[in-house]
Coordinates of C-alpha atoms and ligand atoms in Angstrom, one line a residue:
M1 CA -89.6 95.3 60.8
G2 CA -87.4 95.2 64.1
T3 CA -89.2 94.8 67.2
A4 CA -86.7 96.3 69.4
D5 CA -85.6 99.6 68.6
F6 CA -81.7 98.3 68.2
N7 CA -83.3 95.5 65.3
P8 CA -83.8 96.5 62.4
N9 CA -86.0 96.8 59.7
L10 CA -85.3 94.5 56.6
A11 CA -88.5 95.1 54.6
C12 CA -88.2 97.0 51.8
Q13 CA -84.2 97.4 51.6
K14 CA -82.5 96.9 48.7
Q15 CA -82.0 93.0 48.3
V16 CA -78.4 93.4 46.9
Y17 CA -77.5 95.0 50.2
L18 CA -79.3 92.6 52.7
A19 CA -77.6 89.8 50.2
K20 CA -74.3 91.7 50.8
Q21 CA -74.7 92.4 54.7
L22 CA -75.8 88.1 54.4
R23 CA -72.9 87.4 53.1
D24 CA -70.5 90.2 55.1
Y25 CA -71.6 88.4 58.4
R26 CA -71.2 85.0 56.9
E27 CA -67.3 85.6 56.3
G28 CA -66.9 87.8 59.2
R29 CA -66.6 90.9 57.4
R30 CA -69.3 92.5 59.4
S31 CA -69.0 91.2 63.2
N32 CA -70.9 93.6 65.6
H33 CA -73.6 91.4 65.9
I34 CA -72.5 87.8 66.8
P35 CA -76.2 86.0 66.7
M36 CA -76.1 87.3 63.1
V37 CA -72.8 86.4 62.6
N38 CA -74.4 82.7 64.0
I39 CA -77.0 82.7 61.9
A40 CA -75.9 83.7 58.3
K41 CA -73.2 81.1 58.7
M42 CA -75.8 78.2 58.7
L43 CA -77.1 80.0 55.0
T44 CA -76.6 78.7 51.9
E45 CA -76.0 81.0 49.2
E46 CA -79.0 80.3 47.8
E47 CA -80.8 80.8 50.9
V48 CA -79.7 84.5 51.1
D49 CA -80.4 84.8 47.9
S50 CA -84.3 83.8 48.3
I51 CA -84.4 85.2 51.9
S52 CA -83.2 89.1 50.5
Q53 CA -85.3 88.6 48.1
Y54 CA -88.6 88.0 49.6
Y55 CA -87.1 90.9 52.5
S56 CA -86.8 93.0 49.4
K57 CA -90.0 92.8 48.0
I58 CA -92.3 93.3 51.4
N59 CA -94.3 96.5 50.8
C60 CA -92.7 99.2 52.3
P61 CA -94.1 100.7 56.1
K62 CA -95.2 103.3 56.8
K63 CA -92.3 105.2 58.5
Q64 CA -93.8 105.6 62.3
Ligands
HEM1 C1 -84.0 84.8 59.7 C2 -83.2 85.4 60.7 C3 -82.7 86.6 60.1 C4 -82.2 87.4 59.1 C5 -82.7 86.5 57.6 C6 -81.6 88.4 60.0 C7 -80.9 89.0 58.5 C8 -80.2 90.8 58.9 C9 -79.7 91.8 58.4 C10 -79.7 92.2 56.2 C11 -79.2 92.3 59.0 C12 -78.3 93.7 58.4 C13 -79.2 95.0 58.4 C14 -79.0 96.3 57.8 O1 -78.1 96.7 57.2 O2 -79.1 96.9 57.8 C15 -79.4 92.7 60.5 C16 -79.0 92.3 61.5 C17 -79.4 93.1 62.6 N1 -80.0 91.7 63.0 FE1 -80.8 90.0 62.3 N2 -81.6 88.9 61.4 C18 -82.3 87.6 61.8 C19 -82.3 86.5 62.8 C20 -81.6 88.1 63.4 C21 -81.8 87.8 64.9 C22 -83.1 86.6 65.7 C23 -82.0 89.0 66.2 C24 -81.6 89.1 67.7 C25 -80.7 88.0 68.4 C26 -81.2 89.8 65.2 C27 -80.7 91.1 65.5 C28 -80.2 91.7 64.4 C29 -79.1 93.0 65.0 C30 -79.2 94.0 66.1 C31 -78.6 93.5 63.2 C32 -78.1 94.7 63.5 C33 -76.6 94.7 64.3 C34 -76.0 96.2 64.0 O3 -76.2 96.9 64.7 O4 -75.1 96.4 63.4 N3 -81.1 89.5 63.9 N4 -80.1 91.0 60.3

């Protein structure tokens, strides 16, 4: 869960969606948040897949 209003929740998000966002940041197709671009550039293909799978399997939090 994002701890600030402008940070997104990743838990329970779709795996395919998360992996696409990380690859888009890494390849420069999504560039609106530079820290995310820098983080994604450190990730290998395998890490993108495993991180995305990890977050997608975390139980969906209750709506606040
Ligand atoms: C383990 C490290 C991180 C991972 C795996 C990660 C992953 C992601 C992903 C998958 C998205 C896309 C979410 C979506 O489209 O709904 C995202 C967006 C975002 N992340 Fe991270 N993130 C990480 C660290 C951080 C850090 C350290 C910050 C703060 C500096 C941050 C701030 C943001 C923000 C603000 C967005 C949304 C940007 C926008 O407005 O579109 N993230 N992150």
